[in-house]
Coordinates of C-alpha atoms in Angstrom, one line a residue:
Chain A
M473 CA 0.0 0.0 0.0
K474 CA 1.4 3.4 -1.0
E475 CA 2.0 6.0 1.7
T476 CA -0.1 8.4 -0.3
Q477 CA -3.1 6.2 0.3
L478 CA -2.6 6.4 4.0
S479 CA -2.6 10.1 4.7
G480 CA -5.4 12.0 6.4
D481 CA -7.6 10.3 9.0
V482 CA -6.3 6.7 8.6
H483 CA -6.2 5.0 12.0
S484 CA -2.7 4.6 13.4
F485 CA -3.3 0.8 13.6
D486 CA -3.7 0.7 9.8
R487 CA -0.6 2.9 9.4
A488 CA 1.3 0.5 11.6
I489 CA 0.3 -2.7 9.7
A490 CA 0.5 -1.0 6.2
L491 CA 3.0 -2.7 3.9
E492 CA 4.4 -1.5 0.5
R493 CA 5.8 -4.0 -2.0
I494 CA 9.4 -3.2 -2.7
S495 CA 10.4 -6.4 -4.6
A496 CA 9.0 -9.7 -5.6
R497 CA 10.1 -11.1 -2.3
L498 CA 9.8 -8.2 0.2
V499 CA 7.3 -5.7 1.5
Q500 CA 8.3 -2.7 3.7
G501 CA 6.6 -1.2 6.7
R502 CA 7.4 1.4 9.3
T503 CA 7.0 1.5 13.1
Q504 CA 4.5 4.0 14.3
P505 CA 5.0 6.1 17.5
E506 CA 1.5 5.4 18.8
W507 CA 2.3 1.7 19.1
A508 CA 5.6 2.0 21.0
N509 CA 6.1 -0.3 24.0
M510 CA 8.9 0.2 26.6
I511 CA 11.5 -1.3 24.2
G512 CA 10.4 -1.5 20.5
P513 CA 6.8 -1.7 19.3
F514 CA 4.0 -3.5 21.1
G515 CA 4.2 -7.3 20.3
G516 CA 0.6 -7.3 19.3
I517 CA 1.2 -4.8 16.6
T518 CA 4.1 -6.8 15.3
A519 CA 1.9 -9.9 15.2
A520 CA -0.8 -8.0 13.4
T521 CA 1.7 -6.7 10.8
M522 CA 3.2 -10.1 10.2
L523 CA -0.3 -11.6 9.8
N524 CA -1.1 -8.7 7.4
A525 CA 1.9 -9.6 5.2
A526 CA 0.3 -12.9 4.5
L527 CA -3.3 -11.6 4.5
T528 CA -2.5 -8.9 1.8
H529 CA -0.2 -11.2 -0.3
P530 CA -1.6 -11.7 -3.8
D531 CA -1.3 -15.5 -3.5
R532 CA -3.3 -15.8 -0.3
I533 CA -6.3 -18.1 0.0
G534 CA -8.7 -18.5 2.9
E535 CA -8.9 -16.8 6.3
P536 CA -6.5 -17.0 9.3
V537 CA -6.8 -20.2 11.3
S538 CA -3.6 -20.0 13.4
L539 CA -0.7 -17.7 13.8
T540 CA 2.6 -18.1 15.8
V541 CA 4.9 -15.1 16.1
N542 CA 8.4 -15.5 17.6
F543 CA 10.0 -12.2 18.9
A544 CA 13.7 -12.6 18.2
A545 CA 15.0 -9.1 18.9
A546 CA 13.8 -5.6 19.7
I547 CA 12.5 -3.9 16.6
A548 CA 14.2 -0.5 16.2
E549 CA 12.1 2.6 15.3
G550 CA 11.8 3.1 11.6
Q551 CA 11.6 0.9 8.6
F552 CA 11.5 -2.9 8.5
E553 CA 11.1 -5.5 5.7
I554 CA 8.9 -8.6 5.7
E555 CA 9.1 -11.6 3.5
A556 CA 5.9 -13.7 3.5
R557 CA 6.2 -17.0 1.6
A558 CA 3.4 -19.5 0.9
A559 CA 5.4 -22.6 1.8
R560 CA 2.5 -24.9 0.8
T561 CA -0.9 -24.2 -0.8
N562 CA -3.5 -26.9 -0.7
R563 CA -7.1 -26.9 -2.0
S564 CA -8.5 -25.3 1.1
T565 CA -5.5 -24.5 3.4
Q566 CA -2.3 -22.5 3.0
H567 CA 0.9 -22.5 5.1
W568 CA 2.9 -19.3 5.5
I569 CA 6.4 -18.6 6.7
V570 CA 7.0 -14.9 7.6
E571 CA 10.3 -13.2 8.5
L572 CA 10.7 -9.6 9.6
T573 CA 14.1 -8.1 9.2
Q574 CA 15.9 -4.8 9.8
Q575 CA 19.2 -4.1 8.1
G576 CA 19.1 -7.7 7.0
E577 CA 18.9 -9.1 10.5
V578 CA 15.9 -11.2 11.5
A579 CA 13.9 -9.5 14.3
A580 CA 10.8 -11.7 14.2
T581 CA 9.7 -15.0 12.6
A582 CA 6.2 -16.3 12.2
T583 CA 4.1 -19.1 10.7
A584 CA 0.5 -18.9 9.8
V585 CA -2.2 -21.3 8.6
F586 CA -5.0 -20.0 6.5
G587 CA -8.0 -22.1 5.6
A588 CA -11.5 -22.1 4.1
R589 CA -14.2 -22.5 6.8
R590 CA -17.3 -24.5 6.0
Q591 CA -20.4 -24.9 8.1
T592 CA -20.0 -27.9 10.5
W593 CA -21.3 -29.1 13.8
G594 CA -20.2 -26.7 16.5
D595 CA -20.1 -26.0 20.2
T596 CA -18.3 -23.7 22.6
E597 CA -17.1 -25.7 25.5
A598 CA -15.2 -23.0 27.3
Q599 CA -17.4 -21.4 29.9
P600 CA -18.4 -17.8 29.0
I601 CA -17.5 -15.2 31.7
N602 CA -20.4 -13.7 33.7
A603 CA -18.9 -10.2 33.7
A604 CA -20.3 -6.8 34.4
H605 CA -21.1 -4.8 31.2
P606 CA -18.3 -2.5 30.2
E607 CA -20.7 0.5 30.6
E608 CA -20.8 -0.2 34.3
L609 CA -17.0 -0.2 34.6
V610 CA -14.4 2.5 34.8
P611 CA -11.7 2.9 32.1
T612 CA -8.2 2.2 33.3
E613 CA -5.3 4.5 32.4
Y614 CA -1.9 3.0 31.7
T615 CA 0.1 6.1 31.8
D616 CA 3.6 4.7 31.1
V617 CA 3.0 2.5 28.0
I618 CA 2.1 4.4 24.8
W619 CA 0.4 1.6 22.9
A620 CA -2.0 0.9 25.7
R621 CA -3.4 4.5 25.3
Q622 CA -4.9 3.3 21.9
Y623 CA -7.4 1.0 23.8
D624 CA -10.3 1.6 26.2
K625 CA -9.5 -0.9 28.9
R626 CA -12.1 -1.7 31.7
F627 CA -10.9 -4.3 34.2
I628 CA -13.2 -6.8 35.9
E629 CA -10.3 -8.4 37.8
G630 CA -6.5 -8.3 37.9
P631 CA -5.6 -4.6 37.1
I632 CA -1.9 -3.8 37.2
P633 CA -0.7 -3.9 40.8
T634 CA 1.6 -1.2 42.1
D635 CA 1.8 -2.3 45.8
G636 CA 4.8 -4.6 45.5
L637 CA 2.8 -7.4 47.1
D638 CA 2.7 -11.0 45.8
R639 CA -0.6 -12.5 44.7
P640 CA -1.7 -16.1 44.5
T641 CA -3.2 -16.0 41.0
S642 CA -2.4 -14.3 37.7
T643 CA -5.8 -13.9 36.2
S644 CA -6.8 -10.6 34.5
T645 CA -10.1 -10.1 32.9
L646 CA -11.1 -6.9 31.0
W647 CA -13.1 -5.4 28.3
I648 CA -11.0 -3.8 25.6
R649 CA -11.9 -1.8 22.5
D650 CA -10.1 0.4 20.1
L651 CA -10.5 4.0 21.4
A652 CA -10.7 5.5 17.9
G653 CA -13.4 3.1 16.8
R654 CA -11.4 0.8 14.5
R655 CA -13.6 -2.2 13.5
L656 CA -12.3 -5.6 14.6
D657 CA -10.6 -7.7 12.0
Y658 CA -8.1 -10.5 12.0
P659 CA -5.0 -8.2 12.5
G660 CA -7.0 -6.4 15.3
L661 CA -7.8 -9.8 16.9
A662 CA -4.1 -10.8 16.6
A663 CA -3.1 -7.6 18.4
L664 CA -5.7 -8.0 21.2
S665 CA -4.4 -11.5 21.9
D666 CA -1.2 -9.8 23.2
A667 CA -2.9 -6.9 24.9
F668 CA -2.4 -8.1 28.5
Y669 CA 0.3 -6.7 30.7
P670 CA 2.8 -9.5 31.8
R671 CA 1.4 -12.0 34.3
I672 CA 4.6 -11.8 36.3
F673 CA 3.7 -8.2 37.3
L674 CA 0.4 -9.4 38.8
R675 CA 2.0 -12.3 40.7
R676 CA 4.9 -10.2 42.1
G677 CA 3.0 -6.9 42.6
G678 CA 4.8 -4.7 40.2
F679 CA 7.2 -4.3 37.2
K680 CA 9.7 -7.1 36.4
P681 CA 11.9 -7.3 33.3
C682 CA 10.3 -9.6 30.8
G683 CA 9.4 -10.0 27.1
T684 CA 7.2 -12.4 25.1
V685 CA 9.3 -14.8 23.0
S686 CA 6.5 -16.7 21.3
L687 CA 2.8 -15.9 20.7
T688 CA 0.3 -18.3 19.2
T689 CA -3.3 -17.4 18.4
H690 CA -6.0 -19.8 17.2
F691 CA -8.7 -17.9 15.4
H692 CA -12.3 -19.2 15.9
A693 CA -14.2 -16.2 14.6
D694 CA -15.2 -16.1 11.0
P695 CA -15.5 -12.8 9.0
S696 CA -19.2 -12.5 9.5
Q697 CA -18.8 -12.7 13.4
L698 CA -16.1 -10.0 13.3
A699 CA -18.3 -7.8 11.2
V700 CA -21.1 -8.0 13.8
I701 CA -18.7 -6.9 16.5
G702 CA -17.6 -3.8 14.7
D703 CA -15.9 -1.6 17.1
D704 CA -17.5 -3.0 20.2
F705 CA -15.7 -4.1 23.3
V706 CA -14.1 -7.6 23.5
L707 CA -13.9 -9.5 26.8
C708 CA -10.4 -10.7 27.3
T709 CA -9.1 -13.0 30.0
A710 CA -5.6 -14.4 30.6
H711 CA -3.8 -16.5 33.2
A712 CA -0.4 -18.2 33.6
N713 CA 0.1 -21.9 34.2
R714 CA 3.7 -22.1 35.4
F715 CA 6.5 -19.7 36.1
A716 CA 9.9 -21.5 36.2
N717 CA 13.6 -20.8 35.5
S718 CA 13.3 -17.7 33.3
Y719 CA 10.0 -18.5 31.5
F720 CA 6.3 -18.4 32.1
D721 CA 3.4 -19.2 29.8
Q722 CA 0.1 -17.3 29.4
S723 CA -3.2 -18.6 28.1
A724 CA -5.9 -16.2 26.9
R725 CA -9.5 -16.3 25.7
L726 CA -11.2 -13.4 23.7
W727 CA -15.0 -13.3 23.9
S728 CA -17.5 -11.2 22.0
R729 CA -20.2 -9.4 24.0
S730 CA -22.8 -11.9 22.7
G731 CA -20.7 -14.9 24.0
D732 CA -18.8 -16.0 20.9
L733 CA -15.3 -17.3 21.7
L734 CA -13.4 -15.3 19.0
A735 CA -9.9 -16.6 19.7
T736 CA -7.7 -18.5 22.1
S737 CA -4.1 -17.5 22.5
H738 CA -1.0 -18.8 24.2
Q739 CA 2.4 -17.3 24.7
T740 CA 5.7 -18.0 26.5
V741 CA 7.4 -15.1 28.1
Y742 CA 11.0 -14.6 29.3
F743 CA 11.3 -13.0 32.8
K744 CA 13.7 -12.0 35.6
A745 CA 12.3 -12.1 39.1
Chain B
M105 CA 23.5 -39.9 12.4
K106 CA 24.6 -42.8 10.2
E107 CA 22.2 -45.7 9.8
T108 CA 25.0 -48.0 11.0
Q109 CA 24.9 -46.3 14.4
L110 CA 21.1 -47.1 14.7
S111 CA 21.1 -50.9 14.2
G112 CA 20.5 -53.4 16.8
D113 CA 18.3 -52.5 19.8
V114 CA 17.8 -48.8 19.1
H115 CA 14.3 -47.7 20.1
S116 CA 12.0 -47.1 17.1
F117 CA 11.4 -43.6 18.4
D118 CA 15.1 -42.9 18.0
R119 CA 15.1 -44.4 14.6
A120 CA 12.1 -42.2 13.6
I121 CA 13.7 -39.0 14.7
A122 CA 17.3 -39.8 13.5
L123 CA 18.7 -37.5 10.9
E124 CA 21.7 -37.8 8.7
R125 CA 23.4 -34.7 7.2
I126 CA 23.4 -34.8 3.4
S127 CA 24.4 -31.2 2.7
A128 CA 25.3 -28.0 4.4
R129 CA 21.6 -27.1 4.3
L130 CA 19.8 -30.4 4.6
V131 CA 19.4 -33.5 6.9
Q132 CA 17.6 -36.6 5.8
G133 CA 15.3 -38.9 7.8
R134 CA 13.0 -41.8 7.1
T135 CA 9.5 -42.6 8.3
Q136 CA 9.3 -45.7 10.6
P137 CA 6.4 -48.2 10.3
E138 CA 6.0 -48.3 14.1
W139 CA 4.9 -44.6 14.1
A140 CA 2.3 -44.8 11.4
N141 CA -1.0 -43.0 11.9
M142 CA -4.1 -43.5 9.7
I143 CA -2.6 -41.3 7.0
G144 CA 1.1 -40.6 7.2
P145 CA 3.0 -40.7 10.5
F146 CA 1.8 -39.7 13.9
G147 CA 2.0 -35.9 14.2
G148 CA 3.8 -36.2 17.5
I149 CA 6.7 -38.1 15.8
T150 CA 6.9 -35.4 13.1
A151 CA 7.0 -32.7 15.8
A152 CA 9.7 -34.6 17.6
T153 CA 11.7 -35.0 14.4
M154 CA 11.5 -31.4 13.4
L155 CA 12.5 -30.4 17.0
N156 CA 15.4 -32.8 16.7
A157 CA 16.7 -31.2 13.5
A158 CA 17.3 -28.0 15.6
L159 CA 18.4 -29.9 18.7
T160 CA 21.1 -31.8 16.9
H161 CA 22.2 -28.9 14.7
P162 CA 25.9 -28.0 15.3
D163 CA 24.9 -24.3 15.8
R164 CA 22.3 -24.9 18.5
I165 CA 22.5 -23.1 21.8
G166 CA 20.1 -23.6 24.9
E167 CA 17.2 -25.9 25.5
P168 CA 13.7 -25.9 23.8
V169 CA 11.4 -23.3 25.2
S170 CA 8.7 -23.4 22.5
L171 CA 7.8 -25.3 19.4
T172 CA 5.1 -24.8 16.8
V173 CA 4.7 -27.3 14.0
N174 CA 2.3 -26.8 11.1
F175 CA 1.2 -29.9 9.3
A176 CA 0.9 -28.9 5.6
A177 CA 0.4 -32.3 3.9
A178 CA 0.4 -36.0 4.6
I179 CA 4.0 -37.3 4.8
A180 CA 4.5 -40.3 2.5
E181 CA 6.2 -43.4 3.7
G182 CA 10.0 -43.2 3.1
Q183 CA 12.6 -40.5 3.1
F184 CA 12.2 -36.9 3.9
E185 CA 14.5 -33.9 4.1
I186 CA 14.6 -31.2 6.8
E187 CA 16.2 -27.8 6.7
A188 CA 16.7 -26.2 10.1
R189 CA 18.0 -22.7 10.0
A190 CA 18.9 -20.5 13.0
A191 CA 17.2 -17.3 11.9
R192 CA 18.5 -15.4 14.9
T193 CA 21.0 -16.3 17.6
N194 CA 21.1 -13.9 20.7
R195 CA 23.3 -14.3 23.8
S196 CA 20.9 -16.7 25.5
T197 CA 18.0 -17.3 23.0
Q198 CA 17.9 -18.8 19.5
H199 CA 15.1 -18.7 16.9
W200 CA 14.7 -21.6 14.4
I201 CA 12.8 -22.0 11.2
V202 CA 12.4 -25.6 10.2
E203 CA 10.9 -27.0 6.9
L204 CA 10.3 -30.7 6.1
T205 CA 10.1 -31.5 2.4
Q206 CA 9.5 -34.6 0.3
Q207 CA 10.4 -34.5 -3.4
G208 CA 11.0 -30.8 -2.9
E209 CA 7.5 -30.1 -1.7
V210 CA 6.9 -28.7 1.8
A211 CA 5.0 -31.1 4.0
A212 CA 5.5 -29.5 7.4
T213 CA 6.9 -26.2 8.7
A214 CA 8.0 -25.3 12.2
T215 CA 9.5 -22.6 14.4
A216 CA 11.3 -23.2 17.6
V217 CA 12.7 -21.0 20.3
F218 CA 15.6 -22.3 22.3
G219 CA 16.9 -20.5 25.5
A220 CA 19.2 -20.7 28.5
R221 CA 17.2 -21.3 31.7
R222 CA 18.4 -19.6 34.9
Q223 CA 17.1 -20.0 38.4
T224 CA 14.3 -17.5 39.1
W225 CA 11.3 -17.2 41.3
G226 CA 8.8 -19.8 40.3
D227 CA 5.3 -21.1 40.9
T228 CA 2.9 -23.6 39.3
E229 CA -0.4 -21.9 39.2
A230 CA -2.3 -24.7 37.2
Q231 CA -4.0 -27.1 39.6
P232 CA -2.4 -30.5 39.7
I233 CA -4.8 -33.4 39.0
N234 CA -5.7 -35.7 41.8
A235 CA -5.6 -38.9 39.8
A236 CA -5.4 -42.6 40.7
H237 CA -1.9 -44.0 40.4
P238 CA -1.2 -45.7 37.0
E239 CA -0.6 -49.0 38.8
E240 CA -4.3 -49.0 39.9
L241 CA -5.5 -48.5 36.3
V242 CA -5.9 -50.8 33.3
P243 CA -3.9 -50.2 30.1
T244 CA -6.1 -49.3 27.1
E245 CA -5.6 -50.9 23.8
Y246 CA -6.0 -48.8 20.6
T247 CA -6.1 -51.6 18.1
D248 CA -6.5 -49.6 15.0
V249 CA -3.7 -47.0 15.2
I250 CA -0.2 -48.4 15.0
W251 CA 1.7 -45.5 16.7
A252 CA -0.5 -45.7 19.8
R253 CA 0.8 -49.3 20.4
Q254 CA 4.2 -47.8 21.3
Y255 CA 2.7 -46.3 24.5
D256 CA 1.2 -47.7 27.7
K257 CA -2.0 -45.6 28.1
R258 CA -4.1 -45.7 31.2
F259 CA -7.2 -43.6 31.1
I260 CA -8.6 -41.8 34.2
E261 CA -11.4 -40.1 32.1
G262 CA -12.4 -39.7 28.5
P263 CA -11.4 -43.0 26.8
I264 CA -12.2 -43.3 23.1
P265 CA -16.0 -43.7 22.7
T266 CA -17.4 -46.2 20.3
D267 CA -21.1 -45.8 21.2
G268 CA -21.9 -43.0 18.7
L269 CA -23.4 -40.8 21.5
D270 CA -22.7 -37.1 21.9
R271 CA -21.0 -36.1 25.1
P272 CA -21.1 -32.6 26.7
T273 CA -17.3 -32.3 27.4
S274 CA -14.1 -33.2 25.6
T275 CA -11.7 -33.8 28.5
S276 CA -9.5 -36.8 28.5
T277 CA -7.0 -37.5 31.2
L278 CA -4.5 -40.4 31.1
W279 CA -1.2 -41.7 32.2
I280 CA 1.2 -42.4 29.3
R281 CA 4.6 -43.9 29.1
D282 CA 6.8 -45.4 26.4
L283 CA 6.2 -49.2 26.4
A284 CA 9.8 -50.0 25.6
G285 CA 11.3 -47.9 28.4
R286 CA 12.6 -44.9 26.4
R287 CA 13.6 -42.1 28.8
L288 CA 11.7 -38.8 28.4
D289 CA 13.5 -36.0 26.7
Y290 CA 12.4 -33.0 24.7
P291 CA 11.6 -34.9 21.5
G292 CA 9.7 -37.4 23.7
L293 CA 7.8 -34.5 25.4
A294 CA 7.0 -32.9 22.0
A295 CA 5.5 -36.2 20.8
L296 CA 3.5 -36.7 24.0
S297 CA 1.9 -33.3 23.6
D298 CA 0.2 -34.7 20.5
A299 CA -0.6 -38.2 21.9
F300 CA -4.4 -37.5 22.5
Y301 CA -6.9 -38.9 20.1
P302 CA -9.0 -36.0 18.5
R303 CA -11.4 -34.3 20.8
I304 CA -14.2 -34.4 18.2
F305 CA -14.3 -38.2 18.6
L306 CA -15.2 -37.7 22.2
R307 CA -17.8 -35.1 21.7
R308 CA -19.5 -36.9 18.8
G309 CA -19.1 -40.5 20.2
G310 CA -16.9 -41.9 17.4
F311 CA -14.6 -41.4 14.5
K312 CA -14.8 -38.2 12.4
P313 CA -12.4 -37.2 9.6
C314 CA -9.9 -34.7 11.1
G315 CA -6.2 -33.7 11.2
T316 CA -4.1 -31.3 13.3
V317 CA -3.0 -28.3 11.3
S318 CA -0.9 -26.5 13.9
L319 CA 0.6 -27.7 17.2
T320 CA 2.4 -25.4 19.7
T321 CA 4.2 -26.7 22.8
H322 CA 5.6 -24.6 25.6
F323 CA 8.3 -26.5 27.5
H324 CA 8.5 -25.9 31.2
A325 CA 10.7 -28.8 32.3
D326 CA 14.4 -28.4 32.4
P327 CA 16.8 -31.3 31.6
S328 CA 17.3 -32.2 35.2
Q329 CA 13.5 -32.6 35.8
L330 CA 13.3 -34.8 32.6
A331 CA 16.2 -36.9 33.9
V332 CA 14.4 -37.6 37.2
I333 CA 11.3 -38.8 35.3
G334 CA 13.3 -41.3 33.2
D335 CA 10.8 -43.7 31.6
D336 CA 8.0 -43.2 34.2
F337 CA 4.4 -42.4 33.4
V338 CA 3.4 -38.8 32.5
L339 CA -0.1 -37.5 33.4
C340 CA -1.6 -35.9 30.3
T341 CA -4.9 -34.0 30.1
A342 CA -6.6 -32.3 27.2
H343 CA -9.8 -30.5 26.4
A344 CA -11.2 -28.4 23.6
N345 CA -12.4 -24.8 23.9
R346 CA -14.5 -24.3 20.7
F347 CA -15.6 -26.3 17.7
A348 CA -16.8 -24.1 14.8
N349 CA -16.9 -24.2 11.0
S350 CA -14.2 -26.8 10.3
Y351 CA -11.8 -26.2 13.1
F352 CA -11.5 -26.9 16.9
D353 CA -8.7 -26.2 19.3
Q354 CA -7.3 -28.4 22.0
S355 CA -5.3 -27.3 25.1
A356 CA -3.2 -29.9 27.0
R357 CA -1.1 -30.1 30.1
L358 CA 1.6 -32.7 30.8
W359 CA 2.4 -33.5 34.5
S360 CA 5.1 -35.6 36.1
R361 CA 4.1 -38.0 38.8
S362 CA 5.6 -35.7 41.4
G363 CA 3.4 -32.8 40.3
D364 CA 5.8 -30.8 38.0
L365 CA 4.0 -29.2 35.0
L366 CA 6.4 -30.4 32.3
A367 CA 4.7 -28.7 29.3
T368 CA 1.5 -26.9 28.1
S369 CA 0.5 -27.5 24.5
H370 CA -2.2 -26.1 22.2
Q371 CA -3.3 -27.2 18.8
T372 CA -5.9 -26.4 16.1
V373 CA -7.5 -29.3 14.2
Y374 CA -9.4 -29.4 11.0
F375 CA -12.5 -31.6 11.2
K376 CA -15.7 -32.6 9.3
A377 CA -18.7 -33.4 11.5

């Protein structure tokens, strides 16, 4: 996509995931200041951008089914290149390998599976969360992380602690929506699956050095379900299973207001504590 | 590894994951009849083999932290080639891209993160399962799947149904160990994370056409914990979150007898039902 097409009132999310083809092999993007994390961009925006490299590729078939993004290095402010390659295309599924580089050095890798969805028997076995409506809750301000200012976040449980006290559980549940009214799509869902602050903060009562190393999202929503959500709140819940020897995992579920499980997501995070 | 080194009483698992370097870029392996699934080999043995390509690479640093394997096509009986490439090597982490090909066509892709583990604060938040000891349970025979005959499987809940009746939940919990006494290691753990029969069988009461498209495992165990387990049983539990429009997900936990959470694993599966 040419930069000229992105001027004016284009949402910063769309600027951040926008890619311009610079060769048969590569597209180019640019980090956006609105999506900065403490070091480099928010992992969710990187995941969305790498997914978008496959999604906007002329060879793409089907819709996202799963995405794994591995964060190999901090991404520096400025330009980056992405190579998205369809490693295998079947009749109704497609397998992508995606690499993000800066100055020729790999900063993130990803794989994605795309597929055609057909109507089948279905059931949601995960228990929906009986949460207060977002309208009854107060928005939370994260003042020290720029990307989080792009979302309206309303916690039901597990807000960021600042008291330095250990807690026995790592569950956070919150409603999130894009503050500027961007409608939910697959890149938006990929970003939301990483929109939790690190679980180690909750367990240890405050900031600890850490960074996601691998993020996997399984998409359950089809395009028509996403269309119905529009820019409405999504109910997001996450917890950790085990913290041990420099790494912990996090499992998350993303629900629509009407009780559709939109995605399940799992990550492993490096930490010091 | 040369075939001559693998003669005699080498375990079929080690034969199945064995790789011989045939060029600077490629290693070669061969499917083993003991690990056959209904179509192609057991996904767990493919995951173990792709992990092993990184694990045995001369450039490898650290231990497995996470692994994602995407199953792109059925693997035919016989030889296959694997390219494992260290896309990025940092001081204490390393990021791998792995591709398995047959006749030059990609049949599976993978990414893996390896890392150095250092002693940190730790806690297991997932609730251990209060299960009967394996010695009190009866081994289950899967008569129609060859690979499953390599494991001693003792179900606590959710054995394969054959009555054609729908069930409300998809949880299976069972003790598993290698029948021939192979000691647990990271490839063994990668294979066990896929050792559940498909959750759709349990919900719908019998066989349905399906196949895993993407499998992610987050490794929590360090080498010393694996060494203590040896060839003992591992307590494995799995459930699905949502079945919808051709795909369902499965989340699994693998526990040691002494209550260590060894790995968490998540997959998405194509199905018809």
